[in-house]
Amino acid sequence: MDLKRMFICSAVCIIVFSLTMVFTYRYSVPTSAVIDTKRDKTVVVLDAGHGGEDGGAVSESGVIESDLNLKFTKKLKAILEINGFNTKMTRSDEGDLADKSLKTIAERKKSDMYKRLDIYNSEISNVAISIHQNMFPAISCKGSQVFFSGRVPIAEKLANNITTAIKEDLQQKNIRESKPAGGNIFLLDNARVPAVIVECGFLSNEDEVKTLCDVNYQKKLSFSIFKGFMNTEF
Ligand SMILES: [Zn+2]
């Protein structure tokens, strides 16, 4: 689906209420979500993982996770905003949030993570979606996986709905289920709002790297994440 056409469709839906059902049918986006009735008051924190001196995973072909995370996050931001939601990016360029005066990489990383958490838990924030890419020694691994914060019950539903949308739209053979953070993902374990991490795919699988770098695929996957969000009653 061409994103430009999708944007035009969704813009028309916002203006002309009578067309909402057409949009719903066409893109399977329900209009019943509670959050849907107060779009203009909803702020979705969008967190492109890594950045700055922490590039995250790097594929054998040289694709850097932090760059890819930002590309997906910007597309998701555009889709949310055209549909009337507010967004807050933790970072909108290649840089990180770290306090640069700190001496060690470990200290700067910690400061970066705490600053992201402050944004997740800020007064304006209603929900947080973080975007990452996966890496695994077995290069055959591929497909998306979503992790959720165990502290806020609705996060599991959000994660499951995003997983379902991605599988239905793009990855029918993906059998991976969403998983709780389980005490080892700092941001999810400490978020006070519903928070999920979407691992879009594996940078250890070169076939998937090609797919992940495809701009149309980035748009489609971002739209599936949006669908999962819309299917969740907050
Ligand atoms: Zn990552």
mmCIF file of C-alpha atoms and ligand atoms in Angstrom:
data_model
loop_
_atom_site.group_PDB
_atom_site.id
_atom_site.type_symbol
_atom_site.label_atom_id
_atom_site.label_comp_id
_atom_site.label_asym_id
_atom_site.label_seq_id
_atom_site.Cartn_x
_atom_site.Cartn_y
_atom_site.Cartn_z
ATOM 1 C CA MET A 1 0.000 0.000 0.000
ATOM 2 C CA ASP A 2 1.384 3.354 -1.000
ATOM 3 C CA LEU A 3 1.852 5.437 2.159
ATOM 4 C CA LYS A 4 1.057 8.728 0.469
ATOM 5 C CA ARG A 5 -2.299 7.350 -0.579
ATOM 6 C CA MET A 6 -2.784 6.007 2.929
ATOM 7 C CA PHE A 7 -2.048 9.452 4.413
ATOM 8 C CA ILE A 8 -4.535 11.125 2.126
ATOM 9 C CA CYS A 9 -7.157 8.526 3.062
ATOM 10 C CA SER A 10 -6.587 8.947 6.768
ATOM 11 C CA ALA A 11 -6.610 12.757 6.565
ATOM 12 C CA VAL A 12 -9.948 12.654 4.804
ATOM 13 C CA CYS A 13 -11.242 10.349 7.533
ATOM 14 C CA ILE A 14 -10.374 12.824 10.237
ATOM 15 C CA ILE A 15 -12.183 15.634 8.450
ATOM 16 C CA VAL A 16 -15.157 13.707 7.138
ATOM 17 C CA PHE A 17 -16.530 11.478 9.866
ATOM 18 C CA SER A 18 -18.805 9.606 7.505
ATOM 19 C CA LEU A 19 -15.790 8.142 5.734
ATOM 20 C CA THR A 20 -14.416 6.625 8.937
ATOM 21 C CA MET A 21 -16.103 3.290 8.335
ATOM 22 C CA VAL A 22 -14.612 3.074 4.858
ATOM 23 C CA PHE A 23 -11.142 3.602 6.357
ATOM 24 C CA THR A 24 -11.854 1.064 9.075
ATOM 25 C CA TYR A 25 -12.905 -1.558 6.577
ATOM 26 C CA ARG A 26 -10.099 -0.838 4.179
ATOM 27 C CA TYR A 27 -7.217 -0.849 6.638
ATOM 28 C CA SER A 28 -8.771 -2.878 9.468
ATOM 29 C CA VAL A 29 -8.233 -0.017 11.882
ATOM 30 C CA PRO A 30 -11.011 -0.014 14.491
ATOM 31 C CA THR A 31 -12.406 3.272 15.700
ATOM 32 C CA SER A 32 -13.557 1.868 19.028
ATOM 33 C CA ALA A 33 -10.353 2.286 21.017
ATOM 34 C CA VAL A 34 -10.948 4.536 24.021
ATOM 35 C CA ILE A 35 -7.784 6.444 23.231
ATOM 36 C CA ASP A 36 -9.265 7.118 19.789
ATOM 37 C CA THR A 37 -11.835 9.516 21.250
ATOM 38 C CA LYS A 38 -9.168 11.794 22.721
ATOM 39 C CA ARG A 39 -6.475 11.734 20.103
ATOM 40 C CA ASP A 40 -5.531 15.336 20.516
ATOM 41 C CA LYS A 41 -4.772 14.739 24.211
ATOM 42 C CA THR A 42 -2.784 11.558 23.661
ATOM 43 C CA VAL A 43 0.998 11.725 23.542
ATOM 44 C CA VAL A 44 2.819 8.692 22.218
ATOM 45 C CA VAL A 45 6.482 8.624 23.213
ATOM 46 C CA LEU A 46 8.509 7.226 20.331
ATOM 47 C CA ASP A 47 11.916 5.930 21.274
ATOM 48 C CA ALA A 48 14.414 5.134 18.533
ATOM 49 C CA GLY A 49 16.787 2.790 20.332
ATOM 50 C CA HIS A 50 20.523 3.577 20.699
ATOM 51 C CA GLY A 51 22.139 6.605 18.987
ATOM 52 C CA GLY A 52 25.300 8.657 19.431
ATOM 53 C CA GLU A 53 28.300 6.533 20.317
ATOM 54 C CA ASP A 54 26.037 3.500 20.816
ATOM 55 C CA GLY A 55 25.038 2.314 17.355
ATOM 56 C CA GLY A 56 23.486 -0.907 18.677
ATOM 57 C CA ALA A 57 23.725 -3.995 16.489
ATOM 58 C CA VAL A 58 25.557 -3.843 13.157
ATOM 59 C CA SER A 59 24.839 -6.218 10.288
ATOM 60 C CA GLU A 60 27.658 -7.931 8.429
ATOM 61 C CA SER A 61 26.890 -5.671 5.476
ATOM 62 C CA GLY A 62 27.370 -2.618 7.714
ATOM 63 C CA VAL A 63 23.791 -1.562 8.450
ATOM 64 C CA ILE A 64 23.741 0.171 11.839
ATOM 65 C CA GLU A 65 20.789 -0.488 14.128
ATOM 66 C CA SER A 66 20.512 3.077 15.478
ATOM 67 C CA ASP A 67 20.070 4.451 11.913
ATOM 68 C CA LEU A 68 17.389 1.926 11.063
ATOM 69 C CA ASN A 69 15.594 2.480 14.380
ATOM 70 C CA LEU A 70 15.321 6.191 13.577
ATOM 71 C CA LYS A 71 13.930 5.529 10.090
ATOM 72 C CA PHE A 72 11.148 3.285 11.416
ATOM 73 C CA THR A 73 10.405 5.652 14.294
ATOM 74 C CA LYS A 74 10.062 8.680 12.006
ATOM 75 C CA LYS A 75 7.603 6.780 9.801
ATOM 76 C CA LEU A 76 5.539 5.728 12.803
ATOM 77 C CA LYS A 77 5.563 9.344 14.016
ATOM 78 C CA ALA A 78 4.200 10.540 10.672
ATOM 79 C CA ILE A 79 1.400 7.946 10.685
ATOM 80 C CA LEU A 80 0.378 8.757 14.263
ATOM 81 C CA GLU A 81 0.378 12.510 13.657
ATOM 82 C CA ILE A 82 -1.621 12.365 10.435
ATOM 83 C CA ASN A 83 -4.183 10.447 12.476
ATOM 84 C CA GLY A 84 -4.377 13.165 15.105
ATOM 85 C CA PHE A 85 -2.102 11.843 17.856
ATOM 86 C CA ASN A 86 0.687 13.823 19.486
ATOM 87 C CA THR A 87 4.136 12.297 19.612
ATOM 88 C CA LYS A 88 7.320 12.917 21.535
ATOM 89 C CA MET A 89 10.545 11.509 20.132
ATOM 90 C CA THR A 90 13.292 10.648 22.624
ATOM 91 C CA ARG A 91 15.745 11.466 19.834
ATOM 92 C CA SER A 92 15.108 12.811 16.351
ATOM 93 C CA ASP A 93 18.653 12.641 14.961
ATOM 94 C CA GLU A 94 21.711 10.382 15.172
ATOM 95 C CA GLY A 95 22.722 11.754 18.579
ATOM 96 C CA ASP A 96 21.933 10.269 21.972
ATOM 97 C CA LEU A 97 20.662 11.905 25.157
ATOM 98 C CA ALA A 98 23.758 11.278 27.257
ATOM 99 C CA ASP A 99 25.380 13.902 29.441
ATOM 100 C CA LYS A 100 28.540 14.468 27.376
ATOM 101 C CA SER A 101 30.503 15.734 30.382
ATOM 102 C CA LEU A 102 30.542 12.256 31.898
ATOM 103 C CA LYS A 103 33.877 10.495 31.562
ATOM 104 C CA THR A 104 33.155 6.866 30.728
ATOM 105 C CA ILE A 105 30.996 5.241 28.074
ATOM 106 C CA ALA A 106 29.177 3.306 30.810
ATOM 107 C CA GLU A 107 28.308 6.523 32.671
ATOM 108 C CA ARG A 108 27.144 8.216 29.471
ATOM 109 C CA LYS A 109 25.015 5.180 28.544
ATOM 110 C CA LYS A 110 23.413 5.185 31.968
ATOM 111 C CA SER A 111 22.648 8.886 31.679
ATOM 112 C CA ASP A 112 21.142 8.333 28.212
ATOM 113 C CA MET A 113 18.858 5.586 29.534
ATOM 114 C CA TYR A 114 17.708 7.631 32.540
ATOM 115 C CA LYS A 115 16.904 10.603 30.300
ATOM 116 C CA ARG A 116 14.834 8.346 28.038
ATOM 117 C CA LEU A 117 13.040 6.968 31.082
ATOM 118 C CA ASP A 118 12.288 10.523 32.243
ATOM 119 C CA ILE A 119 10.526 11.107 28.909
ATOM 120 C CA TYR A 120 8.605 7.802 29.161
ATOM 121 C CA ASN A 121 7.435 8.763 32.657
ATOM 122 C CA SER A 122 6.920 12.487 32.054
ATOM 123 C CA GLU A 123 3.535 14.047 32.763
ATOM 124 C CA ILE A 124 2.647 14.404 29.095
ATOM 125 C CA SER A 125 3.368 10.778 28.225
ATOM 126 C CA ASN A 126 0.513 8.270 27.795
ATOM 127 C CA VAL A 127 2.234 5.350 26.114
ATOM 128 C CA ALA A 128 5.757 4.537 24.887
ATOM 129 C CA ILE A 129 6.825 2.587 21.815
ATOM 130 C CA SER A 130 10.506 1.836 21.390
ATOM 131 C CA ILE A 131 11.979 0.623 18.120
ATOM 132 C CA HIS A 132 14.960 -1.720 17.913
ATOM 133 C CA GLN A 133 16.515 -4.346 15.641
ATOM 134 C CA ASN A 134 17.453 -7.809 16.819
ATOM 135 C CA MET A 135 20.704 -9.787 16.569
ATOM 136 C CA PHE A 136 21.308 -13.486 17.162
ATOM 137 C CA PRO A 137 24.197 -15.914 16.483
ATOM 138 C CA ALA A 138 21.913 -18.249 14.479
ATOM 139 C CA ILE A 139 21.675 -16.329 11.230
ATOM 140 C CA SER A 140 18.485 -18.125 10.159
ATOM 141 C CA CYS A 141 16.480 -16.223 12.823
ATOM 142 C CA LYS A 142 14.158 -13.627 11.339
ATOM 143 C CA GLY A 143 10.928 -11.772 11.991
ATOM 144 C CA SER A 144 9.671 -9.206 14.457
ATOM 145 C CA GLN A 145 9.184 -9.670 18.177
ATOM 146 C CA VAL A 146 7.585 -7.352 20.703
ATOM 147 C CA PHE A 147 8.547 -7.043 24.386
ATOM 148 C CA PHE A 148 6.351 -5.381 26.986
ATOM 149 C CA SER A 149 6.550 -3.829 30.405
ATOM 150 C CA GLY A 150 5.193 -6.171 33.064
ATOM 151 C CA ARG A 151 4.392 -3.258 35.398
ATOM 152 C CA VAL A 152 1.463 -1.880 33.431
ATOM 153 C CA PRO A 153 -1.098 -4.569 32.444
ATOM 154 C CA ILE A 154 -2.240 -2.878 29.234
ATOM 155 C CA ALA A 155 1.313 -3.099 27.855
ATOM 156 C CA GLU A 156 0.851 -6.832 27.249
ATOM 157 C CA LYS A 157 -2.318 -6.202 25.231
ATOM 158 C CA LEU A 158 -0.551 -3.505 23.235
ATOM 159 C CA ALA A 159 2.353 -5.868 22.544
ATOM 160 C CA ASN A 160 0.023 -8.697 21.530
ATOM 161 C CA ASN A 161 -1.971 -6.429 19.222
ATOM 162 C CA ILE A 162 1.178 -5.129 17.526
ATOM 163 C CA THR A 163 2.446 -8.700 17.127
ATOM 164 C CA THR A 164 -0.875 -9.792 15.623
ATOM 165 C CA ALA A 165 -0.980 -6.874 13.191
ATOM 166 C CA ILE A 166 2.587 -7.461 11.998
ATOM 167 C CA LYS A 167 1.958 -11.181 11.504
ATOM 168 C CA GLU A 168 -1.328 -10.632 9.665
ATOM 169 C CA ASP A 169 0.063 -7.911 7.425
ATOM 170 C CA LEU A 170 3.633 -8.990 6.743
ATOM 171 C CA GLN A 171 4.871 -12.114 8.505
ATOM 172 C CA GLN A 172 2.353 -14.954 8.291
ATOM 173 C CA LYS A 173 5.051 -17.534 9.079
ATOM 174 C CA ASN A 174 6.368 -15.760 12.163
ATOM 175 C CA ILE A 175 5.532 -17.892 15.232
ATOM 176 C CA ARG A 176 7.266 -15.625 17.740
ATOM 177 C CA GLU A 177 4.986 -14.397 20.543
ATOM 178 C CA SER A 178 5.350 -11.159 22.479
ATOM 179 C CA LYS A 179 7.292 -11.466 25.728
ATOM 180 C CA PRO A 180 7.462 -9.664 29.090
ATOM 181 C CA ALA A 181 10.632 -7.718 29.800
ATOM 182 C CA GLY A 182 11.200 -9.872 32.874
ATOM 183 C CA GLY A 183 13.602 -7.631 34.778
ATOM 184 C CA ASN A 184 16.284 -7.278 32.136
ATOM 185 C CA ILE A 185 15.092 -4.400 29.963
ATOM 186 C CA PHE A 186 15.672 -1.192 31.947
ATOM 187 C CA LEU A 187 13.181 1.078 30.175
ATOM 188 C CA LEU A 188 10.331 -1.442 30.168
ATOM 189 C CA ASP A 189 10.955 -2.519 33.741
ATOM 190 C CA ASN A 190 10.834 1.073 34.966
ATOM 191 C CA ALA A 191 8.179 2.616 32.709
ATOM 192 C CA ARG A 192 5.056 3.812 34.503
ATOM 193 C CA VAL A 193 3.084 4.057 31.245
ATOM 194 C CA PRO A 194 2.255 1.140 28.925
ATOM 195 C CA ALA A 195 5.553 0.567 27.142
ATOM 196 C CA VAL A 196 6.692 -1.861 24.463
ATOM 197 C CA ILE A 197 9.825 -2.509 22.442
ATOM 198 C CA VAL A 198 9.315 -3.577 18.856
ATOM 199 C CA GLU A 199 12.298 -5.535 17.576
ATOM 200 C CA CYS A 200 11.537 -5.097 13.879
ATOM 201 C CA GLY A 201 13.796 -7.869 12.569
ATOM 202 C CA PHE A 202 17.222 -9.471 12.744
ATOM 203 C CA LEU A 203 20.339 -7.664 11.561
ATOM 204 C CA SER A 204 22.078 -11.051 11.800
ATOM 205 C CA ASN A 205 20.029 -12.278 8.825
ATOM 206 C CA GLU A 206 21.213 -10.561 5.625
ATOM 207 C CA ASP A 207 17.992 -11.357 3.743
ATOM 208 C CA GLU A 208 16.031 -9.639 6.462
ATOM 209 C CA VAL A 209 18.511 -6.738 6.503
ATOM 210 C CA LYS A 210 17.617 -6.071 2.857
ATOM 211 C CA THR A 211 13.914 -6.135 3.715
ATOM 212 C CA LEU A 212 14.393 -3.868 6.744
ATOM 213 C CA CYS A 213 16.268 -1.329 4.607
ATOM 214 C CA ASP A 214 13.427 -1.189 2.067
ATOM 215 C CA VAL A 215 11.579 2.102 2.533
ATOM 216 C CA ASN A 216 8.219 0.603 1.565
ATOM 217 C CA TYR A 217 8.678 -2.191 4.092
ATOM 218 C CA GLN A 218 9.566 0.404 6.735
ATOM 219 C CA LYS A 219 6.281 2.179 5.961
ATOM 220 C CA LYS A 220 4.272 -1.048 6.048
ATOM 221 C CA LEU A 221 5.753 -2.296 9.304
ATOM 222 C CA SER A 222 5.264 1.130 10.894
ATOM 223 C CA PHE A 223 1.642 1.043 9.803
ATOM 224 C CA SER A 224 1.214 -2.424 11.346
ATOM 225 C CA ILE A 225 2.583 -1.063 14.635
ATOM 226 C CA PHE A 226 0.051 1.759 14.357
ATOM 227 C CA LYS A 227 -2.737 -0.775 13.756
ATOM 228 C CA GLY A 228 -1.723 -2.689 16.868
ATOM 229 C CA PHE A 229 -1.822 0.577 18.805
ATOM 230 C CA MET A 230 -5.267 1.422 17.441
ATOM 231 C CA ASN A 231 -6.588 -2.045 18.287
ATOM 232 C CA THR A 232 -5.695 -1.518 21.952
ATOM 233 C CA GLU A 233 -8.242 -0.132 24.405
ATOM 234 C CA PHE A 234 -6.216 1.889 26.878
HETATM 235 ZN ZN ZN B 1 18.710 -2.417 20.158
#
